[in-house]
Short mmCIF file of C-alpha atoms in Angstrom, two decimals:
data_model
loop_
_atom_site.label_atom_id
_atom_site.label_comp_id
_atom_site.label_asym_id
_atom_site.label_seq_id
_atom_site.Cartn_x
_atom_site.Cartn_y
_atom_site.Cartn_z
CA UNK G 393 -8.44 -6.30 -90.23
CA UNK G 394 -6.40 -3.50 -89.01
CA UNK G 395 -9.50 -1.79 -87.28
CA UNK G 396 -9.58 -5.10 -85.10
CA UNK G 397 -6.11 -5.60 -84.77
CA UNK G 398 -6.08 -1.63 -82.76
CA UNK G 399 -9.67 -2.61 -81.47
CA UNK G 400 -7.60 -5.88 -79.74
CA UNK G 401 -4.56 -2.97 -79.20
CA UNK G 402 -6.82 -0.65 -77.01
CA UNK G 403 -8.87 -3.01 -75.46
CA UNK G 404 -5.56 -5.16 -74.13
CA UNK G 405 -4.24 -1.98 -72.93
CA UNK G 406 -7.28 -0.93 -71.22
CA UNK G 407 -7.01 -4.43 -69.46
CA UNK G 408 -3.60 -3.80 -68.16
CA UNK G 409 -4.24 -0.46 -67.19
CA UNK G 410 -7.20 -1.49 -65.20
CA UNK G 411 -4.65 -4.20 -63.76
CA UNK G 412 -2.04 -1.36 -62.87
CA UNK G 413 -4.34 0.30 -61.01
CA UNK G 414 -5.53 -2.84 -58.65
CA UNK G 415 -2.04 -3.99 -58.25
CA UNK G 416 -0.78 -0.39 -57.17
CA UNK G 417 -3.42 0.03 -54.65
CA UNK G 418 -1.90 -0.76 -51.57
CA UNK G 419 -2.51 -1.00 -47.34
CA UNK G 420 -0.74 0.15 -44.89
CA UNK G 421 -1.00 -2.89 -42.31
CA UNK G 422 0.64 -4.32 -39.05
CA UNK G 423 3.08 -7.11 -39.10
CA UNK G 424 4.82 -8.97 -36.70
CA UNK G 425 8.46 -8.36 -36.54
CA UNK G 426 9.40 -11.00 -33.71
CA UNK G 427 7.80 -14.57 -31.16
CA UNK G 428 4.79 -13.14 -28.99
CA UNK G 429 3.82 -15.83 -26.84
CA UNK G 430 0.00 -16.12 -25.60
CA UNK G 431 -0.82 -14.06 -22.92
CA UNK G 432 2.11 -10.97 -23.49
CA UNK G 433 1.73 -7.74 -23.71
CA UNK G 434 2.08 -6.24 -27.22
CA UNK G 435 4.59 -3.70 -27.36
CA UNK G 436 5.73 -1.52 -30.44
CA UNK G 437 8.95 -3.42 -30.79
CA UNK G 438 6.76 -6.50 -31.55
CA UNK G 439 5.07 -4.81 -34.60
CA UNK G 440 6.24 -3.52 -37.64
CA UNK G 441 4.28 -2.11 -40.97
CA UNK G 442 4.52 -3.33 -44.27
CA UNK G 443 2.78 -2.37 -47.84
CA UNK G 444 0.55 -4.71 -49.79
CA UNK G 445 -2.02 -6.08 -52.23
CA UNK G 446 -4.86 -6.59 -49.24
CA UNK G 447 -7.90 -8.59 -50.58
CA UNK G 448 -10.86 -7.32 -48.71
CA UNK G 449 -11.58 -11.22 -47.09
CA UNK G 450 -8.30 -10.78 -45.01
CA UNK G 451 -9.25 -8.86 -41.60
CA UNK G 452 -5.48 -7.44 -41.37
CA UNK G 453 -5.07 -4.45 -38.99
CA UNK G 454 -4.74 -1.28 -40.52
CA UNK G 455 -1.37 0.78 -39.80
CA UNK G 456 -2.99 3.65 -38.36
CA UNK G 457 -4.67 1.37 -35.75
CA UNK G 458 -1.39 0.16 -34.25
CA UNK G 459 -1.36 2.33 -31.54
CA UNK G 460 -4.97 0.72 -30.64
CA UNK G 461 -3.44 -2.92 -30.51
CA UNK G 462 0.08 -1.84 -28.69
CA UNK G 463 -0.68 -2.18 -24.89
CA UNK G 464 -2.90 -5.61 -25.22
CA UNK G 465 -2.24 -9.19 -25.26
CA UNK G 466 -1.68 -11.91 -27.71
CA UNK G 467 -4.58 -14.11 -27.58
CA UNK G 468 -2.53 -16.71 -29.30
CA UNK G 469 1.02 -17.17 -30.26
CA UNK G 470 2.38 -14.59 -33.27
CA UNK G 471 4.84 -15.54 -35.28
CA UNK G 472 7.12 -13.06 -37.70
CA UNK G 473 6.61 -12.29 -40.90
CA UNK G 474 2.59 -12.80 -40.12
CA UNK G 475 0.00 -10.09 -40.84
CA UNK G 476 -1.84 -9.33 -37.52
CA UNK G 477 -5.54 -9.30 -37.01
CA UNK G 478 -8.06 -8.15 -34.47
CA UNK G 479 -8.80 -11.80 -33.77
CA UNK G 480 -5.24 -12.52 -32.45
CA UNK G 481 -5.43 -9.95 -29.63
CA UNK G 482 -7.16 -9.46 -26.02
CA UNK G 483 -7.67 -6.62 -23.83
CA UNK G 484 -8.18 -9.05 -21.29
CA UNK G 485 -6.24 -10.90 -18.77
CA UNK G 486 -6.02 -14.38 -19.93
CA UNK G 487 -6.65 -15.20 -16.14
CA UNK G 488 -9.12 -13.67 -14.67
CA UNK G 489 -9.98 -12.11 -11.46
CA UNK G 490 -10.93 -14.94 -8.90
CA UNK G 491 -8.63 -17.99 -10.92
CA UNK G 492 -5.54 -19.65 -10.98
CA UNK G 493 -3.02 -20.52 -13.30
CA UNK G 494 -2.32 -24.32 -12.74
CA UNK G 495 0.75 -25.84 -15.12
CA UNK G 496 0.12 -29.12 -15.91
CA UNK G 497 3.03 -31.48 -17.66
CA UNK G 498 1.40 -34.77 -19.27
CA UNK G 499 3.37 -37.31 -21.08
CA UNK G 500 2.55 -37.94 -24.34
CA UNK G 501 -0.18 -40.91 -23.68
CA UNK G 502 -2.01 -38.05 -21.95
CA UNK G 503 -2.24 -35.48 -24.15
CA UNK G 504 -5.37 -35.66 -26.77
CA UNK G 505 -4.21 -35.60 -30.00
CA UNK G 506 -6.38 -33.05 -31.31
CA UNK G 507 -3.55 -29.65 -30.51
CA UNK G 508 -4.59 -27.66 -27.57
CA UNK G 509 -5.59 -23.98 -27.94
CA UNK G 510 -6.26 -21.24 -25.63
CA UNK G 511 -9.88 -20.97 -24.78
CA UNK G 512 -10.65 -24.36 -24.67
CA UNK G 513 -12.68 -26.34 -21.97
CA UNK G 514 -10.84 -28.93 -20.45
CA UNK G 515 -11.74 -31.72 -17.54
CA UNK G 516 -9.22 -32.31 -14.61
CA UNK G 517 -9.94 -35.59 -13.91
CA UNK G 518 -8.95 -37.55 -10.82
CA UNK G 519 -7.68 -40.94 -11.56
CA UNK G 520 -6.59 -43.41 -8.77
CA UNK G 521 -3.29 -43.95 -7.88
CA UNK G 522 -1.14 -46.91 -8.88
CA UNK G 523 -1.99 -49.17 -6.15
CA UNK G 524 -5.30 -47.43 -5.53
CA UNK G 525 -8.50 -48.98 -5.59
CA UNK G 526 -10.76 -47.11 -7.77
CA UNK G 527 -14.19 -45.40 -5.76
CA UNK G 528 -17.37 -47.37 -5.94
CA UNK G 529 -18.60 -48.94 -9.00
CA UNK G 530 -21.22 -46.01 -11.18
CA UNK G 531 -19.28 -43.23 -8.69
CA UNK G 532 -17.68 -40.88 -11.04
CA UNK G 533 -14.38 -39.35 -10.92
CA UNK G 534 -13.73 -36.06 -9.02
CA UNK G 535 -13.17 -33.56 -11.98
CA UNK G 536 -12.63 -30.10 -11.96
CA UNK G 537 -13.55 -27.63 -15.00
CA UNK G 538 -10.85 -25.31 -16.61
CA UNK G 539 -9.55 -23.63 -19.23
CA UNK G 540 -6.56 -23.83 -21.60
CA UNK G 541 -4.61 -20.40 -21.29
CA UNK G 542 -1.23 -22.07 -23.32
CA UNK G 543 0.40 -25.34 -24.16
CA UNK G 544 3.61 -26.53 -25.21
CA UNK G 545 5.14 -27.77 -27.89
CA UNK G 546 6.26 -31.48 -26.85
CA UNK G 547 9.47 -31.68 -25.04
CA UNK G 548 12.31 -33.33 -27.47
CA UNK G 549 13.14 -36.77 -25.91
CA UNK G 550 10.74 -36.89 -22.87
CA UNK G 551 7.51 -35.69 -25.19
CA UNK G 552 5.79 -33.58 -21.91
CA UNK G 553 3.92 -30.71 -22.65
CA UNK G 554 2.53 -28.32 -20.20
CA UNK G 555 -0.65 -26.83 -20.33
CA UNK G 556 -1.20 -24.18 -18.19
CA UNK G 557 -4.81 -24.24 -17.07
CA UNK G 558 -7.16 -21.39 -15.54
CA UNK G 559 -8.89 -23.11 -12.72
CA UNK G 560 -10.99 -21.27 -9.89
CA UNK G 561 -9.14 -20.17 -7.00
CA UNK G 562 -10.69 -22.62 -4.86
CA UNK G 563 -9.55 -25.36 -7.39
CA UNK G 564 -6.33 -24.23 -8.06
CA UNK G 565 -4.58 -26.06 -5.39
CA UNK G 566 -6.37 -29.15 -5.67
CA UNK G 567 -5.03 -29.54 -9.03
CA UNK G 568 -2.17 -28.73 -8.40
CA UNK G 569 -1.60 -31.87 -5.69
CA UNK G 570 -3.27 -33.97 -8.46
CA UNK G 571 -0.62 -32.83 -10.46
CA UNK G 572 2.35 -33.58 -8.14
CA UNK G 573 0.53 -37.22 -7.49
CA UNK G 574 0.49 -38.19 -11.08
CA UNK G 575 -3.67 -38.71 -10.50
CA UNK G 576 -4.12 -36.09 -13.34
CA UNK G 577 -5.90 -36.81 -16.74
CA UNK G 578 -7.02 -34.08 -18.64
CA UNK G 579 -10.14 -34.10 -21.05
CA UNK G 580 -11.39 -31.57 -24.00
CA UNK G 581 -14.71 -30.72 -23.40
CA UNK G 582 -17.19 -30.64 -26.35
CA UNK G 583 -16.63 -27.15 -28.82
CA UNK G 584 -19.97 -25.68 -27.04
CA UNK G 585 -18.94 -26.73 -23.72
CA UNK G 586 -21.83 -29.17 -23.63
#
């Protein structure tokens, strides 16, 4: 009995040894200290470090790379307190060379319900005016193809959100008189753009 009772002894204290060791291992990894909206420019004010437990599924970025993120943009909106991962930033513009940014306000019986992220293909469809008469019966709407770069949160009391939306140049201000018209309706495209 007492050669179990220390066998039990060592081999509990072997366990939390072994659980010492795991829990004292810790990484060096960037955090975000305050808002970065989509699209700005990381800067070293907007990152901070912090010590922890990392389990090897979560992607964090390491503290020695934070000079490689400082300088690019947030490819989605960070929040504080969050760990920050390659994922979440861009060395590219969100715009690119040869579009245009278009803001778009819908009310809320325009916007899909499914939330609206940047990357995603989007249909600016051309709707008649109220009064109009719509085109030709099996005619289909003028649309133009873009791309989410940032939405809003719904305006408190009026709903609205804008969506800013990369167009091409030579799109950009045709939207943008659909927009001030009111003949506007966006769409999501399919997830493979099909």
């Amino acid at each position: 009995m007492i050669a179990l009772s220390l066998a039990l002894i060592a081999a509990g204290g072997a366990g939390v040894a072994v659980l010492m060791l795991q829990v004292g291992h810790r990484t060096q990894v960037v955090t975000v200290v305050r808002d970065v909206q989509v699209g700005q420019v990381l800067t070293e004010q907007d990152l901070g470090r912090a010590s922890i437990s990392l389990d090897p599924a979560v992607k964090a970025v390491k503290a020695e790379e934070l000079g490689s993120v400082v300088g690019k943009r947030a490819a989605v909106e960070l929040k504080p307190g969050s760990l920050l991962t390659a994922s979440q930033v861009t060395k590219d513009s969100l715009v690119k060379a040869g579009e245009q940014l278009v803001p778009i306000g819908l009310k809320p019986e325009q916007v899909p319900a499914t939330e609206l992220v940047p990357g995603q293909k989007v249909q600016l469809v051309h709707v008649p005016a109220q009064g109009e008469t719509a085109k030709a019966s099996g005619t289909p709407p003028e649309s133009i193809t873009g791309r989410v770069v940032k939405a809003s949160k719904a305006a408190p009391g009026t709903g609205i959100v804008v969506v800013d939306v990369a167009t091409s140049a030579n799109d950009g201000p045709t939207v943008a008189s659909w927009v001030s018209s009111s003949t506007l309706r966006l769409v999501l495209d399919a997830q493979d753009g099909s």
